[in-house]
Structure formats: structure tokens, C-alpha cells
mmCIF file of N, CA and C in Angstrom:
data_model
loop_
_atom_site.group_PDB
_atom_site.id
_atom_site.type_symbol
_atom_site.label_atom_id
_atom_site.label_comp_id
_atom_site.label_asym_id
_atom_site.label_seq_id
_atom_site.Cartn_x
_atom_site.Cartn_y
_atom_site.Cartn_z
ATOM 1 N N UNK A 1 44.791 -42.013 27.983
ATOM 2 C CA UNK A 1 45.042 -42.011 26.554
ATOM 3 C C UNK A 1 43.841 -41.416 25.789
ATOM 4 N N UNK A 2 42.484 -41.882 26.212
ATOM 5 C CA UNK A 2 41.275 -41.480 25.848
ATOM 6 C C UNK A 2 41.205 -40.298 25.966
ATOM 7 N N UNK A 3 42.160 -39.476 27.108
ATOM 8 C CA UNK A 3 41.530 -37.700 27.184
ATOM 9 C C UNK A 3 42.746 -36.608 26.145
ATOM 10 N N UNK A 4 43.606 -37.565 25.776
ATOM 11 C CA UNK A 4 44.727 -37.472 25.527
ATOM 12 C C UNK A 4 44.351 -36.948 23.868
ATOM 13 N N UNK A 5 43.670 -38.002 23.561
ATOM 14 C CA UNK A 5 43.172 -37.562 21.820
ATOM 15 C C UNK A 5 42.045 -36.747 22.076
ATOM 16 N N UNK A 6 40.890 -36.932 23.014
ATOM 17 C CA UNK A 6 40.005 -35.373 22.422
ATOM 18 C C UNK A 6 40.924 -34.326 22.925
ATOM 19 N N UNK A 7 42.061 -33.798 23.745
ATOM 20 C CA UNK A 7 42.681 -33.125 24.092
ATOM 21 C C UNK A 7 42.802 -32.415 22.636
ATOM 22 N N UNK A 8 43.666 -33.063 21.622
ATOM 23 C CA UNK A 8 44.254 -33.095 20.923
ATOM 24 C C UNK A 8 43.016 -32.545 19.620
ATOM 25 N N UNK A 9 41.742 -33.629 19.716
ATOM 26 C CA UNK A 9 40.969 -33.293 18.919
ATOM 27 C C UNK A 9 40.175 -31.478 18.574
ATOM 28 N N UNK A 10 40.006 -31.195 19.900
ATOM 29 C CA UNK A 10 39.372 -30.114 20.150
ATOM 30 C C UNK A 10 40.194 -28.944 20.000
ATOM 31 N N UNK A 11 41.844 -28.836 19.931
ATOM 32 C CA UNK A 11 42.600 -28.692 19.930
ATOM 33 C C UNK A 11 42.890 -28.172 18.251
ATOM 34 N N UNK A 12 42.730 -29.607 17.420
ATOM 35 C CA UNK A 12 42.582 -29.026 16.129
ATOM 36 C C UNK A 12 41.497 -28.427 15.019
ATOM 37 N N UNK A 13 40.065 -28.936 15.900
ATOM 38 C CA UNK A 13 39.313 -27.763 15.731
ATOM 39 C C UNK A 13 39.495 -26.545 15.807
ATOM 40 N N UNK A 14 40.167 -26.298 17.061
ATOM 41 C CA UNK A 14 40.078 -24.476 17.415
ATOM 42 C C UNK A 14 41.080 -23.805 16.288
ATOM 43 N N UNK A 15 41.780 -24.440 15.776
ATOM 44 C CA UNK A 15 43.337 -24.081 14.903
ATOM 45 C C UNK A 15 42.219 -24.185 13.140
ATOM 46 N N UNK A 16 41.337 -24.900 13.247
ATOM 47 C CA UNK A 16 40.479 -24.969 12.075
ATOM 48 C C UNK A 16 39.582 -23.700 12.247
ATOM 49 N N UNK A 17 38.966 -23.262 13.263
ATOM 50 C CA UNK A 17 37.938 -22.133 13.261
ATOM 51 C C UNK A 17 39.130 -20.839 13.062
ATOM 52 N N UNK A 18 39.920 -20.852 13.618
ATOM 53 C CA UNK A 18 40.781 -19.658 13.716
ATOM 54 C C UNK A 18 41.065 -19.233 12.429
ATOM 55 N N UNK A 19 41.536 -20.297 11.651
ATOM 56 C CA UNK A 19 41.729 -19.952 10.228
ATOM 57 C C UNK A 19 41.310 -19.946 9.747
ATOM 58 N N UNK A 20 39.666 -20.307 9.404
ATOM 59 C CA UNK A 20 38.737 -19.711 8.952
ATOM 60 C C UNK A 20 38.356 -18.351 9.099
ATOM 61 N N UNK A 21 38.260 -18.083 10.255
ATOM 62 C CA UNK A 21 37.530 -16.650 10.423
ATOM 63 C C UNK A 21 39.156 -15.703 9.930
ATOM 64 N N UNK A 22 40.198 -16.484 10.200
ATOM 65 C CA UNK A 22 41.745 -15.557 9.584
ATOM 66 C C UNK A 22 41.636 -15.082 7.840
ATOM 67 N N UNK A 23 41.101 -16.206 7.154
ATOM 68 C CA UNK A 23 40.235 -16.451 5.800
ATOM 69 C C UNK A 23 39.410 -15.653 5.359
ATOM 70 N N UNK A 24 38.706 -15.715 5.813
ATOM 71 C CA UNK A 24 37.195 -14.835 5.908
ATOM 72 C C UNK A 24 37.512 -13.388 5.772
ATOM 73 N N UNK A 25 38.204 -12.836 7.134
ATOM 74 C CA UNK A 25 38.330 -11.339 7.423
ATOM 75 C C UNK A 25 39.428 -10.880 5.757
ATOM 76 N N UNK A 26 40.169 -11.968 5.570
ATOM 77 C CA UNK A 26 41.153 -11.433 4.558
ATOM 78 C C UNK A 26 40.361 -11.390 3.144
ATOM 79 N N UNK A 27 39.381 -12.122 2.856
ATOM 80 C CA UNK A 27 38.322 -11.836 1.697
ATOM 81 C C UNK A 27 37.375 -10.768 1.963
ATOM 82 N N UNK A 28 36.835 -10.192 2.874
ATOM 83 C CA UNK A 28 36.243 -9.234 3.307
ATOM 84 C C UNK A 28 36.607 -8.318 3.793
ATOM 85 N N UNK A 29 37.741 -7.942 2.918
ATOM 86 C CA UNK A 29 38.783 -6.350 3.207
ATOM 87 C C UNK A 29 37.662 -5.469 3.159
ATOM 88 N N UNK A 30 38.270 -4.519 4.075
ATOM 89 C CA UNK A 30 37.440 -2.759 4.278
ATOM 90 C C UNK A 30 36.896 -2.119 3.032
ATOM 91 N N UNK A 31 36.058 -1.945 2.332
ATOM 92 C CA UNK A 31 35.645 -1.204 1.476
ATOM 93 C C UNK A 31 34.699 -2.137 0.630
ATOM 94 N N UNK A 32 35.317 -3.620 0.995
ATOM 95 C CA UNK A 32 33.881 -4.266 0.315
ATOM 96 C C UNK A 32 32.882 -4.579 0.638
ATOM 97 N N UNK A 33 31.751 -4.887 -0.105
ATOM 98 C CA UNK A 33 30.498 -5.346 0.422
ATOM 99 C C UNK A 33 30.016 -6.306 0.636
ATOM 100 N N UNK A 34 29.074 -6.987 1.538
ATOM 101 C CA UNK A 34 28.944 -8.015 1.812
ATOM 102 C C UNK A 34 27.325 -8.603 0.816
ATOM 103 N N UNK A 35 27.556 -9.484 -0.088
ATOM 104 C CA UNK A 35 26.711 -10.129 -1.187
ATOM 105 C C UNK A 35 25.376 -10.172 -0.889
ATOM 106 N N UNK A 36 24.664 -9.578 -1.645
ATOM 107 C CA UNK A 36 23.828 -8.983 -1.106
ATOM 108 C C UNK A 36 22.827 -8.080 -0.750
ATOM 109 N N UNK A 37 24.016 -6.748 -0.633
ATOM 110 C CA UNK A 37 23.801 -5.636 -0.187
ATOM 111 C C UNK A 37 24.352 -4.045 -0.688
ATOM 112 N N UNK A 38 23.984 -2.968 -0.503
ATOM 113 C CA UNK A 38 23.661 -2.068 -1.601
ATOM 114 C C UNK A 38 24.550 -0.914 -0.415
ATOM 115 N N UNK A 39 24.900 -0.083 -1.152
ATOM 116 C CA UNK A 39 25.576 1.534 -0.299
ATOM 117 C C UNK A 39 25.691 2.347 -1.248
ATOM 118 N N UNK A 40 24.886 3.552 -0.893
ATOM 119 C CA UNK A 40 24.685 5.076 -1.843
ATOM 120 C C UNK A 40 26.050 5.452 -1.498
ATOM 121 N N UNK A 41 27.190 6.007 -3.151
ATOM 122 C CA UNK A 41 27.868 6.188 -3.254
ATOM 123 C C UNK A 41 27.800 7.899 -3.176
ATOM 124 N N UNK A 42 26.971 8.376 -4.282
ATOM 125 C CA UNK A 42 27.091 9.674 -4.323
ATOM 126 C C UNK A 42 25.104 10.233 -4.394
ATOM 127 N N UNK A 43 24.778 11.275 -3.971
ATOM 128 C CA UNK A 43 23.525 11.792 -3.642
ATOM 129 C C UNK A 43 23.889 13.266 -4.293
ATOM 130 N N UNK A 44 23.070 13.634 -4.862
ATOM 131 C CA UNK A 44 23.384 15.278 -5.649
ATOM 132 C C UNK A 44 21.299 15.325 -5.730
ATOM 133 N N UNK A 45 21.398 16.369 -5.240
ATOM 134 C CA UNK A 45 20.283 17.471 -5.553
ATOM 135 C C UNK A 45 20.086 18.782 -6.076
ATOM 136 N N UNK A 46 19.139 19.249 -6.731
ATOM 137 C CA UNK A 46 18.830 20.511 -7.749
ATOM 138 C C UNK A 46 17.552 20.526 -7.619
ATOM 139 N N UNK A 47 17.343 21.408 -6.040
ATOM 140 C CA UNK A 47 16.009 22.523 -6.292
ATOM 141 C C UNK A 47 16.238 23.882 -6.604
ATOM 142 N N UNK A 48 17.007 24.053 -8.376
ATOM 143 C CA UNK A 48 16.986 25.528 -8.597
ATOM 144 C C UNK A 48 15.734 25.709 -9.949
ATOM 145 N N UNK A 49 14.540 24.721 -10.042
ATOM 146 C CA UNK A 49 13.490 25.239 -10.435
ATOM 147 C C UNK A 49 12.094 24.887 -9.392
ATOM 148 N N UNK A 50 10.977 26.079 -9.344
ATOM 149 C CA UNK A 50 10.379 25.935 -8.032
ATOM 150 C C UNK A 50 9.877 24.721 -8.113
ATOM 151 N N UNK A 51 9.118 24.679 -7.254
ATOM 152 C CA UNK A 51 7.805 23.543 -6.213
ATOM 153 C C UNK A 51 8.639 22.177 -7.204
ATOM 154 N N UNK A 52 10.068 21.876 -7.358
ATOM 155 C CA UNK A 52 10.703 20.761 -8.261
ATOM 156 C C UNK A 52 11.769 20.465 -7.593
ATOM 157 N N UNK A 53 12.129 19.437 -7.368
ATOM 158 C CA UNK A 53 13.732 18.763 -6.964
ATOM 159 C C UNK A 53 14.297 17.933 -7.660
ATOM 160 N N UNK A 54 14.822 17.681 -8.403
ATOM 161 C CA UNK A 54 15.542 16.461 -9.323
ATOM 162 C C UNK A 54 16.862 15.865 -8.118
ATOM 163 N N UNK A 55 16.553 14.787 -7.383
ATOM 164 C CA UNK A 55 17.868 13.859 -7.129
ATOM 165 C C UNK A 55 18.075 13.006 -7.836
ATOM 166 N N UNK A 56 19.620 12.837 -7.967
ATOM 167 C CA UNK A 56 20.392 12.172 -8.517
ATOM 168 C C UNK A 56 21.206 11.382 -7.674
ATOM 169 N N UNK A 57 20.979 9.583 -7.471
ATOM 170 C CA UNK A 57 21.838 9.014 -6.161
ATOM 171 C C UNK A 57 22.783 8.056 -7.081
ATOM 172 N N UNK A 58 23.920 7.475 -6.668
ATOM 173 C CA UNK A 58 24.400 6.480 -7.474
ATOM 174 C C UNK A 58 24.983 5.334 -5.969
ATOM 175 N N UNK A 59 24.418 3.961 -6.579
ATOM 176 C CA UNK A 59 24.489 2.855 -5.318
ATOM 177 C C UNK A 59 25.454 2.205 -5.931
ATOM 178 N N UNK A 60 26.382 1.452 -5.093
ATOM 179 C CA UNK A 60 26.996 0.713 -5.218
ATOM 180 C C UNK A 60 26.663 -0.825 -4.824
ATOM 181 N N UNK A 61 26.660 -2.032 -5.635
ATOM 182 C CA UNK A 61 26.191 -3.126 -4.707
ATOM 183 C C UNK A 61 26.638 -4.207 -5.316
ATOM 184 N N UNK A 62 26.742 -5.558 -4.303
ATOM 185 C CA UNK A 62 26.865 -6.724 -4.387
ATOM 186 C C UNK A 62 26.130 -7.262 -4.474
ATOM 187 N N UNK A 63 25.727 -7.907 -5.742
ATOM 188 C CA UNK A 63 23.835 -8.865 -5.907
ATOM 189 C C UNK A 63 24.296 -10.040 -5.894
ATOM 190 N N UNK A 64 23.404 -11.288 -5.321
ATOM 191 C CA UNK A 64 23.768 -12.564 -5.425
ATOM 192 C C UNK A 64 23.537 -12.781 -7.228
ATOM 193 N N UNK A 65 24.089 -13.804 -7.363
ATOM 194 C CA UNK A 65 23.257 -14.188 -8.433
ATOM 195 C C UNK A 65 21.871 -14.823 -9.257
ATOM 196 N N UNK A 66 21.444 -13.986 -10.186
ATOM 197 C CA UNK A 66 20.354 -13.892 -10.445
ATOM 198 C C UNK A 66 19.363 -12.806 -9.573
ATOM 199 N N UNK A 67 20.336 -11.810 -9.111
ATOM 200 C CA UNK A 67 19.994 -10.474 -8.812
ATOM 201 C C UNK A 67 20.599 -9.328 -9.710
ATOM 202 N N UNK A 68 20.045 -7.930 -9.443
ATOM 203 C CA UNK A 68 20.596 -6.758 -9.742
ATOM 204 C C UNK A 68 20.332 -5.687 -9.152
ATOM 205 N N UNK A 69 20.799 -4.232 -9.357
ATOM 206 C CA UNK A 69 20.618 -3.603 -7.892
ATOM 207 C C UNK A 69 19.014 -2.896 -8.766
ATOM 208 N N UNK A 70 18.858 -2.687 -7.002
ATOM 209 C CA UNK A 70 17.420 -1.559 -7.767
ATOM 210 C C UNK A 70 16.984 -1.093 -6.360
ATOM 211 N N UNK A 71 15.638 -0.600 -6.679
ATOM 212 C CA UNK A 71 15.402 0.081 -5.155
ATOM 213 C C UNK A 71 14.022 -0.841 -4.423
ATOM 214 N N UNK A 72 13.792 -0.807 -3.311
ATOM 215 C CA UNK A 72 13.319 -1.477 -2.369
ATOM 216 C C UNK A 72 12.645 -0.308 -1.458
ATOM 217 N N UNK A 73 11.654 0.433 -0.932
ATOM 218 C CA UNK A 73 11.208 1.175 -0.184
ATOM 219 C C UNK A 73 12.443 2.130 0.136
ATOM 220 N N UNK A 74 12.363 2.447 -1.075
ATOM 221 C CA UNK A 74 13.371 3.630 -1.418
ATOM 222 C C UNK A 74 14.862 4.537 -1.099
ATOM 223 N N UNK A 75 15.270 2.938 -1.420
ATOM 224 C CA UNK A 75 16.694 2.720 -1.002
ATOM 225 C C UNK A 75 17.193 1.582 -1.528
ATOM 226 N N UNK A 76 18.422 1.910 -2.137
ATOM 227 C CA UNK A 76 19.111 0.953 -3.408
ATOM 228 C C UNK A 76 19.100 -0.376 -2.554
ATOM 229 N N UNK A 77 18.963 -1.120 -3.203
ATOM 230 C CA UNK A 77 18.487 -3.151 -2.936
ATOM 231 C C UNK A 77 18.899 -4.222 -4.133
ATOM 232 N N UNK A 78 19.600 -4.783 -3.668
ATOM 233 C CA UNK A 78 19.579 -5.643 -4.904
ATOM 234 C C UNK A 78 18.090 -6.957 -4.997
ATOM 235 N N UNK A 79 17.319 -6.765 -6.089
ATOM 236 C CA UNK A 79 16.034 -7.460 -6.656
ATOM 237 C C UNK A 79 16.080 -8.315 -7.613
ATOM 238 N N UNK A 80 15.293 -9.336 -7.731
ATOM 239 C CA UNK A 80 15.299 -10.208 -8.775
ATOM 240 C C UNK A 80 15.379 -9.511 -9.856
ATOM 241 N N UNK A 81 16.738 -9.995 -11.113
ATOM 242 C CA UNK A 81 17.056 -9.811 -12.644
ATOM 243 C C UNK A 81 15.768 -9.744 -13.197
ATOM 244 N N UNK A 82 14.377 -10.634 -12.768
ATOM 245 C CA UNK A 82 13.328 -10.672 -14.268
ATOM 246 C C UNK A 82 12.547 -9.460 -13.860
ATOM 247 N N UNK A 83 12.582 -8.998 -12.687
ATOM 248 C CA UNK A 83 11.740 -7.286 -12.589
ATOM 249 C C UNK A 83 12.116 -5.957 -13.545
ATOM 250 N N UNK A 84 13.451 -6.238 -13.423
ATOM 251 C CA UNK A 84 14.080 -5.443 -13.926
ATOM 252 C C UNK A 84 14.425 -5.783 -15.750
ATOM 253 N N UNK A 85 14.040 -6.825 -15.665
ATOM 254 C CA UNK A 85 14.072 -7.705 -17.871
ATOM 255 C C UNK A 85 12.824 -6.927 -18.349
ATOM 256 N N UNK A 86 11.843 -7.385 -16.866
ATOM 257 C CA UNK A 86 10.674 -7.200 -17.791
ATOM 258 C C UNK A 86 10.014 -5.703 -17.633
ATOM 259 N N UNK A 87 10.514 -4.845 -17.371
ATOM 260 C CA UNK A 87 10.444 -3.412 -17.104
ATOM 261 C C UNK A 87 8.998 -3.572 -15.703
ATOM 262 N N UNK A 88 9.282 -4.537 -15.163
ATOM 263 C CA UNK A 88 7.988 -4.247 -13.937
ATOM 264 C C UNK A 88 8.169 -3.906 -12.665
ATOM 265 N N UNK A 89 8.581 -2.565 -12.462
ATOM 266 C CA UNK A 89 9.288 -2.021 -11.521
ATOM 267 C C UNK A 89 8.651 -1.744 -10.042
ATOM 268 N N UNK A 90 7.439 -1.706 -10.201
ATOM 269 C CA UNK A 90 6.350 -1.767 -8.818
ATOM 270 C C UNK A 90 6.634 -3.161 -8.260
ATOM 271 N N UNK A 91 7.014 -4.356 -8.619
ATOM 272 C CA UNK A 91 7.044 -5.420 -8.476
ATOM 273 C C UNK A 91 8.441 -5.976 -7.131
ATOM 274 N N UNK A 92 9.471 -4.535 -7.255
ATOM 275 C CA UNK A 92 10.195 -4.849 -6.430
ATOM 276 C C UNK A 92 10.197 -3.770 -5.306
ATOM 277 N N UNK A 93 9.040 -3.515 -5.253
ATOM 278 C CA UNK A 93 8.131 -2.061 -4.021
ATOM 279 C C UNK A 93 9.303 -1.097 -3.783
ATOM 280 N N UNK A 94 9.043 -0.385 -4.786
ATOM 281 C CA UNK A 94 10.055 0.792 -4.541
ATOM 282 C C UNK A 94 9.794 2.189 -3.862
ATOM 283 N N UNK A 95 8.641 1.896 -3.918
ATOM 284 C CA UNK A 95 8.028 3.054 -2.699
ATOM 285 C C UNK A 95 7.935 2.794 -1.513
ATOM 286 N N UNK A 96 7.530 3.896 -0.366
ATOM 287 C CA UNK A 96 7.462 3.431 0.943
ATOM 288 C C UNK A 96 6.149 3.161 1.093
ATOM 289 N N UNK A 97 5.878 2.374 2.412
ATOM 290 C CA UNK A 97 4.280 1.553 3.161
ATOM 291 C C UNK A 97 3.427 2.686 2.712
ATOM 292 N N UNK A 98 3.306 3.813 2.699
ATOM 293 C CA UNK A 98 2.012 4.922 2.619
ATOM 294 C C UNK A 98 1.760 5.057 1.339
ATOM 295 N N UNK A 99 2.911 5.054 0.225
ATOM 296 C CA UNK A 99 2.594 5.319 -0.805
ATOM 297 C C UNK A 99 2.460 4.175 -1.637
ATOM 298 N N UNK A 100 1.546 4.591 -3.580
ATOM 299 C CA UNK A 100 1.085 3.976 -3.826
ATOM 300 C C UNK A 100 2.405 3.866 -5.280
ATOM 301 N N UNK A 101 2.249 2.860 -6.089
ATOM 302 C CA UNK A 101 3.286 2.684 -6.910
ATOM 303 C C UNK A 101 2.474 2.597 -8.206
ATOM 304 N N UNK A 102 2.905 3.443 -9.014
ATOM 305 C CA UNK A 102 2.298 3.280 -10.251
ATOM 306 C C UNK A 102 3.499 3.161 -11.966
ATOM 307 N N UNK A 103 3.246 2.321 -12.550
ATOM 308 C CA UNK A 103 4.475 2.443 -13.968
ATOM 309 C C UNK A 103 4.233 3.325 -14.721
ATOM 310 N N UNK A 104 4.924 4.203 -15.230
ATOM 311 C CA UNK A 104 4.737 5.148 -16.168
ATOM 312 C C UNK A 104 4.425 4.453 -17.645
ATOM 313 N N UNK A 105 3.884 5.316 -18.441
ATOM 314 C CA UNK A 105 2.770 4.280 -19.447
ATOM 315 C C UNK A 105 4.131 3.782 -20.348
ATOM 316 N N UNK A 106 5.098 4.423 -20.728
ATOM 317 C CA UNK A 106 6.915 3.831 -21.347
ATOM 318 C C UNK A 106 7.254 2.717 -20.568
ATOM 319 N N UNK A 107 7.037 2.727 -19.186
ATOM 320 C CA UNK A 107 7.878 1.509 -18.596
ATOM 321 C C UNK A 107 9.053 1.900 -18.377
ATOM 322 N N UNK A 108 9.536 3.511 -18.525
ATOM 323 C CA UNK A 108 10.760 3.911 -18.180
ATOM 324 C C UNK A 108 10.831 4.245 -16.885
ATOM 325 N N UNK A 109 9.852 3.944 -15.810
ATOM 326 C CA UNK A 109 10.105 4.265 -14.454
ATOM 327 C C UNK A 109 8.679 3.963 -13.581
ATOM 328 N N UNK A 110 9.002 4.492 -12.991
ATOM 329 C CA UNK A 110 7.828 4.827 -12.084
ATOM 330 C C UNK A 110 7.717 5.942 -10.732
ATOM 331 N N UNK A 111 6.217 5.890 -10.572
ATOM 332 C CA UNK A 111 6.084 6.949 -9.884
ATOM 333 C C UNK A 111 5.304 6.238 -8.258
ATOM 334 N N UNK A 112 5.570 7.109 -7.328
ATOM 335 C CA UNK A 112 5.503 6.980 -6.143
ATOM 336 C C UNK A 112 4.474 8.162 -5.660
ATOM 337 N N UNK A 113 3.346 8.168 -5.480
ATOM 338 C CA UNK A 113 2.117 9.140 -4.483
ATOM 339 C C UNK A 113 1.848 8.562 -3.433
ATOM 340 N N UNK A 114 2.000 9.289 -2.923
ATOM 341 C CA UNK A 114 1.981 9.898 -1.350
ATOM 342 C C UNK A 114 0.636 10.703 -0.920
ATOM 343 N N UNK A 115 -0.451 9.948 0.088
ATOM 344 C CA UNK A 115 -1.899 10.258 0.379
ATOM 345 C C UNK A 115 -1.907 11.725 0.208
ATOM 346 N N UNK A 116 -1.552 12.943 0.552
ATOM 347 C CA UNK A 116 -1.511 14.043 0.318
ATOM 348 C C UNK A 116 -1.880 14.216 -0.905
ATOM 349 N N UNK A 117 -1.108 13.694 -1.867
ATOM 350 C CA UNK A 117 -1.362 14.005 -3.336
ATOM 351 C C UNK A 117 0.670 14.023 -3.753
ATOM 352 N N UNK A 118 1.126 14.214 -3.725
ATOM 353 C CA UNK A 118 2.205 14.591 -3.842
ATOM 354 C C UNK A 118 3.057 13.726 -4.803
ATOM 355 N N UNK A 119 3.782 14.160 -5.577
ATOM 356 C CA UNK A 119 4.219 12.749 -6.697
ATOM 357 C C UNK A 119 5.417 12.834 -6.979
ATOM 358 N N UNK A 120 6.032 11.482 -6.675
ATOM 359 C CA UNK A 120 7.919 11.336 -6.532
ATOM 360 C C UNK A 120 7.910 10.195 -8.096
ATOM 361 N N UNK A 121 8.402 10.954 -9.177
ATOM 362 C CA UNK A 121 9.013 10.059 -10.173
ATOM 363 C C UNK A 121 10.279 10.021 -10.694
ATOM 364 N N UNK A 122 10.112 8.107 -11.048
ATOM 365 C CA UNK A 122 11.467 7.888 -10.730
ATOM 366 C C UNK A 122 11.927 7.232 -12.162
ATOM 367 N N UNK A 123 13.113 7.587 -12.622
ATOM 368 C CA UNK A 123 12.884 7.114 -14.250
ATOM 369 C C UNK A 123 14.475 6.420 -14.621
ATOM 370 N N UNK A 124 14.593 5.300 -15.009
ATOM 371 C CA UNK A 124 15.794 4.506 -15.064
ATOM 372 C C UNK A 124 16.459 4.737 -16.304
#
């Protein structure tokens, strides 16, 4: 009788996990994102003036709350809301490990140098 109910017990666990993960997959249809996390929608570039490139990327993302998207070692991320309130954009390291991060004196962006000398700015 005793093997009879965990039979039974373990039984309606597995019928509980199943429909969960049956749950799950049906809220996390194909095309959405998982909370969180960021995906470059569209990327456009214009080097038709010299030694100059202007890209243009647009991210798509799911921020938890009390996030918003932004960039992270230079690639869309969702970052804490008050980086982005308080225009302090080095704060959510948007450059990569080599380079150095500096705010433009507006607070409309920032810029990214690279030991060479070389200067990537980025303006919101």
C-alpha cells in the first residue's frame, strides 16, 4: 500500500513538471526574448566621408525592471534606469577592456579611445 502511494506520488509530480515546462515553452514563443537580454535588430553603416564611419545599430530588448537598454562593452545590454536618468554613461562600461571611457562635456554621449589614439563617439 506504502509503494502504492509514492507510486502514485512521483507519478503526479512528473504530470506537474511536464506542464510546467508545456507552460513555459508556450510563454516563450520564437521571436521573444528572454528578460533580460538585448538583440541588434538593424546595423547600417556610412563610410562615404574619409578617415569617418557613422554606425547606426537599433537593439531590441527585454529589461527587468528597474532596467533599460543601453550598451555594455559595446553591445546593447540592458543597465540600471539611474545611469541612464542621470546622463552617467561611463558608469555602465560601454567601452571595451583596452579602452578608456570618457563623457562628452553635454552629457549627450560618450566617447571610447583606444591606446593607439583612435576615438569611437557615441551620442544618444
Amino acid at each position: 500500500m506504502q509503494l502504492l502511494r509514492v507510486a502514485w506520488a512521483l507519478t503526479g509530480a512528473a504530470i506537474c513538471c511536464f506542464l510546467l515546462l508545456l507552460i513555459h515553452s508556450r510563454l516563450l514563443k520564437e521571436g521573444q526574448l528572454a528578460a533580460g537580454t538585448c538583440e541588434i535588430v538593424t546595423l547600417d553603416r556610412d563610410s562615404s566621408q574619409p578617415r569617418r564611419t557613422i554606425a547606426r545599430q537599433t537593439a531590441r530588448c527585454a529589461c527587468k525592471k528597474g532596467q533599460i537598454a543601453g550598451t555594455t562593452r559595446a553591445r546593447p545590454a540592458c543597465v540600471d534606469a539611474g545611469i541612464v536618468r542621470k546622463k552617467q554613461w561611463c558608469e555602465m562600461v560601454p567601452c571595451l577592456e583596452d579602452e578608456g571611457c570618457d563623457l562628452l562635456v553635454n552629457k549627450s554621449g560618450w566617447t571610447c579611445t583606444q591606446p593607439g589614439g583612435r576615438v569611437k563617439t557615441t551620442t544618444v
